[in-house]
């Protein structure tokens, strides 16, 4: 495991150990790894960072890197003759933005940049995919993750909503409440990718649950239930939020208003992963487990983000009265030239890694 101390990477290590696998974990030593793995400390962004792997042989390598794609090139070169299979956790951000409603793995990809640009999340992921395929070919699995949530999340998505709702009071809930979402619990994706790699699966697969796996209302109501907070969800119209300058996905995590960008994020086909056995645990379990983790010592170190309290107050104070009857959600335009950075983990407006190393 390259990385493996946070979020999805940690879930992969934990799942592999539970299956009885011998796990070697290479990381920089910034976070405590799961117990039971053989730990190698090195910084693979350095030219000599992979020297510690010189004598090993592995059945499977799992890599969640999202920064400079040169790091993945060095990793694949170093492991080409010493690893049977290479699974790279990529992102659905690699599809040309915005991906069409119902897009699958055949959708157009982002155009390659002439030079490596580690600040371009989508292109960095795509360049890393290319590097993996160039070396491992049919021995490579590209898992293009969608919205990841669950314990050990450090991206400020579900964890932000739980934290906000846990404080109680009137909560600015981005509508409509029946807006469909598409997600995957990191633990479910971790277990699935281990099985897929063990079976020798190759090529690109969108690693996310089915579209419509839950709604915005179901997600936030579950947060209210597990926190036990005296929180009131006040649903605000998308038009009001956008007019007040709210940035979807960043200011209000997970939420994208109805329209092409919502479809790009939350309506991928995901049929291939489902056919290959990816299943989601109940949303209520994911939310409850995340809240339990947040209530412990690790969860107390979550990074801040999301809507500032003073902005939330303004949104609530200036919200127009809700209509007497519900009407179909309008399709709203959003000015954006690329996908919301890092569908597999945002922090602010920058991409964030599946294993949670900030950019990874």
PDB file of N, CA and C in Angstrom, residues 69 72-81 86-88 125-142 144 202-203:
ATOM      1  N   UNK A  69       2.102  13.774 -11.130  1.00  0.00           N
ATOM      2  CA  UNK A  69       2.060  12.425 -11.709  1.00  0.00           C
ATOM      3  C   UNK A  69       3.436  11.792 -11.882  1.00  0.00           C
ATOM      4  N   UNK A  72       3.918   8.906  -9.554  1.00  0.00           N
ATOM      5  CA  UNK A  72       3.347   7.628  -9.973  1.00  0.00           C
ATOM      6  C   UNK A  72       4.229   6.984 -11.042  1.00  0.00           C
ATOM      7  N   UNK A  73       4.786   7.789 -11.925  1.00  0.00           N
ATOM      8  CA  UNK A  73       5.687   7.227 -12.936  1.00  0.00           C
ATOM      9  C   UNK A  73       6.873   6.533 -12.277  1.00  0.00           C
ATOM     10  N   UNK A  74       7.465   7.174 -11.274  1.00  0.00           N
ATOM     11  CA  UNK A  74       8.597   6.553 -10.581  1.00  0.00           C
ATOM     12  C   UNK A  74       8.170   5.288  -9.849  1.00  0.00           C
ATOM     13  N   UNK A  75       6.976   5.325  -9.268  1.00  0.00           N
ATOM     14  CA  UNK A  75       6.487   4.156  -8.527  1.00  0.00           C
ATOM     15  C   UNK A  75       6.252   2.970  -9.447  1.00  0.00           C
ATOM     16  N   UNK A  76       5.618   3.205 -10.596  1.00  0.00           N
ATOM     17  CA  UNK A  76       5.359   2.100 -11.523  1.00  0.00           C
ATOM     18  C   UNK A  76       6.661   1.559 -12.102  1.00  0.00           C
ATOM     19  N   UNK A  77       7.596   2.439 -12.380  1.00  0.00           N
ATOM     20  CA  UNK A  77       8.893   1.978 -12.892  1.00  0.00           C
ATOM     21  C   UNK A  77       9.610   1.103 -11.870  1.00  0.00           C
ATOM     22  N   UNK A  78       9.544   1.519 -10.606  1.00  0.00           N
ATOM     23  CA  UNK A  78      10.242   0.785  -9.548  1.00  0.00           C
ATOM     24  C   UNK A  78       9.602  -0.569  -9.278  1.00  0.00           C
ATOM     25  N   UNK A  79       8.295  -0.677  -9.530  1.00  0.00           N
ATOM     26  CA  UNK A  79       7.577  -1.895  -9.147  1.00  0.00           C
ATOM     27  C   UNK A  79       7.167  -2.768 -10.325  1.00  0.00           C
ATOM     28  N   UNK A  80       7.551  -2.406 -11.518  1.00  0.00           N
ATOM     29  CA  UNK A  80       7.066  -3.110 -12.711  1.00  0.00           C
ATOM     30  C   UNK A  80       7.362  -4.606 -12.687  1.00  0.00           C
ATOM     31  N   UNK A  81       8.500  -4.999 -12.148  1.00  0.00           N
ATOM     32  CA  UNK A  81       8.880  -6.416 -12.130  1.00  0.00           C
ATOM     33  C   UNK A  81       8.695  -7.060 -10.765  1.00  0.00           C
ATOM     34  N   UNK A  86      -1.494  -3.734 -10.209  1.00  0.00           N
ATOM     35  CA  UNK A  86      -1.397  -2.358  -9.712  1.00  0.00           C
ATOM     36  C   UNK A  86      -2.778  -1.718  -9.788  1.00  0.00           C
ATOM     37  N   UNK A  87      -3.349  -1.394  -8.635  1.00  0.00           N
ATOM     38  CA  UNK A  87      -4.632  -0.701  -8.585  1.00  0.00           C
ATOM     39  C   UNK A  87      -4.391   0.762  -8.249  1.00  0.00           C
ATOM     40  N   UNK A  88      -4.811   1.623  -9.140  1.00  0.00           N
ATOM     41  CA  UNK A  88      -4.662   3.062  -8.925  1.00  0.00           C
ATOM     42  C   UNK A  88      -6.027   3.675  -8.670  1.00  0.00           C
ATOM     43  N   UNK A 125      -4.618  13.329 -12.083  1.00  0.00           N
ATOM     44  CA  UNK A 125      -5.163  11.980 -11.972  1.00  0.00           C
ATOM     45  C   UNK A 125      -5.102  11.256 -13.321  1.00  0.00           C
ATOM     46  N   UNK A 126      -5.467  11.952 -14.385  1.00  0.00           N
ATOM     47  CA  UNK A 126      -5.465  11.319 -15.702  1.00  0.00           C
ATOM     48  C   UNK A 126      -4.038  10.977 -16.130  1.00  0.00           C
ATOM     49  N   UNK A 127      -3.095  11.870 -15.877  1.00  0.00           N
ATOM     50  CA  UNK A 127      -1.704  11.591 -16.231  1.00  0.00           C
ATOM     51  C   UNK A 127      -1.174  10.395 -15.442  1.00  0.00           C
ATOM     52  N   UNK A 128      -1.581  10.281 -14.190  1.00  0.00           N
ATOM     53  CA  UNK A 128      -1.172   9.133 -13.387  1.00  0.00           C
ATOM     54  C   UNK A 128      -1.776   7.846 -13.932  1.00  0.00           C
ATOM     55  N   UNK A 129      -3.036   7.900 -14.354  1.00  0.00           N
ATOM     56  CA  UNK A 129      -3.654   6.728 -14.983  1.00  0.00           C
ATOM     57  C   UNK A 129      -2.831   6.256 -16.183  1.00  0.00           C
ATOM     58  N   UNK A 130      -2.437   7.214 -17.009  1.00  0.00           N
ATOM     59  CA  UNK A 130      -1.661   6.890 -18.204  1.00  0.00           C
ATOM     60  C   UNK A 130      -0.340   6.225 -17.834  1.00  0.00           C
ATOM     61  N   UNK A 131       0.289   6.729 -16.774  1.00  0.00           N
ATOM     62  CA  UNK A 131       1.562   6.166 -16.329  1.00  0.00           C
ATOM     63  C   UNK A 131       1.389   4.725 -15.864  1.00  0.00           C
ATOM     64  N   UNK A 132       0.326   4.453 -15.136  1.00  0.00           N
ATOM     65  CA  UNK A 132       0.069   3.099 -14.640  1.00  0.00           C
ATOM     66  C   UNK A 132      -0.180   2.141 -15.800  1.00  0.00           C
ATOM     67  N   UNK A 133      -1.004   2.571 -16.755  1.00  0.00           N
ATOM     68  CA  UNK A 133      -1.314   1.713 -17.896  1.00  0.00           C
ATOM     69  C   UNK A 133      -0.086   1.446 -18.755  1.00  0.00           C
ATOM     70  N   UNK A 134       0.766   2.447 -18.879  1.00  0.00           N
ATOM     71  CA  UNK A 134       1.953   2.291 -19.725  1.00  0.00           C
ATOM     72  C   UNK A 134       2.869   1.188 -19.220  1.00  0.00           C
ATOM     73  N   UNK A 135       2.906   0.985 -17.907  1.00  0.00           N
ATOM     74  CA  UNK A 135       3.806  -0.015 -17.324  1.00  0.00           C
ATOM     75  C   UNK A 135       3.087  -1.334 -17.060  1.00  0.00           C
ATOM     76  N   UNK A 136       1.884  -1.272 -16.482  1.00  0.00           N
ATOM     77  CA  UNK A 136       1.222  -2.502 -16.044  1.00  0.00           C
ATOM     78  C   UNK A 136       0.173  -3.022 -17.024  1.00  0.00           C
ATOM     79  N   UNK A 137      -0.308  -2.180 -17.939  1.00  0.00           N
ATOM     80  CA  UNK A 137      -1.220  -2.650 -18.975  1.00  0.00           C
ATOM     81  C   UNK A 137      -2.402  -3.417 -18.433  1.00  0.00           C
ATOM     82  N   UNK A 138      -2.554  -4.699 -18.874  1.00  0.00           N
ATOM     83  CA  UNK A 138      -3.698  -5.521 -18.454  1.00  0.00           C
ATOM     84  C   UNK A 138      -3.611  -5.931 -16.993  1.00  0.00           C
ATOM     85  N   UNK A 139      -2.513  -5.599 -16.328  1.00  0.00           N
ATOM     86  CA  UNK A 139      -2.387  -5.886 -14.890  1.00  0.00           C
ATOM     87  C   UNK A 139      -2.752  -4.668 -14.045  1.00  0.00           C
ATOM     88  N   UNK A 140      -3.387  -3.691 -14.643  1.00  0.00           N
ATOM     89  CA  UNK A 140      -3.728  -2.449 -13.939  1.00  0.00           C
ATOM     90  C   UNK A 140      -5.234  -2.260 -13.849  1.00  0.00           C
ATOM     91  N   UNK A 141      -5.695  -1.825 -12.684  1.00  0.00           N
ATOM     92  CA  UNK A 141      -7.095  -1.463 -12.460  1.00  0.00           C
ATOM     93  C   UNK A 141      -7.139   0.004 -12.065  1.00  0.00           C
ATOM     94  N   UNK A 142      -7.928   0.783 -12.795  1.00  0.00           N
ATOM     95  CA  UNK A 142      -8.108   2.200 -12.488  1.00  0.00           C
ATOM     96  C   UNK A 142      -9.482   2.369 -11.861  1.00  0.00           C
ATOM     97  N   UNK A 144     -12.011   4.843 -10.613  1.00  0.00           N
ATOM     98  CA  UNK A 144     -12.356   6.259 -10.669  1.00  0.00           C
ATOM     99  C   UNK A 144     -13.436   6.550  -9.631  1.00  0.00           C
ATOM    100  N   UNK A 202      -9.234  -5.534 -14.677  1.00  0.00           N
ATOM    101  CA  UNK A 202      -8.362  -4.506 -15.225  1.00  0.00           C
ATOM    102  C   UNK A 202      -9.180  -3.447 -15.956  1.00  0.00           C
ATOM    103  N   UNK A 203      -8.489  -2.377 -16.356  1.00  0.00           N
ATOM    104  CA  UNK A 203      -9.170  -1.286 -17.044  1.00  0.00           C
ATOM    105  C   UNK A 203      -9.738  -0.283 -16.068  1.00  0.00           C
TER     106      UNK A 203
END
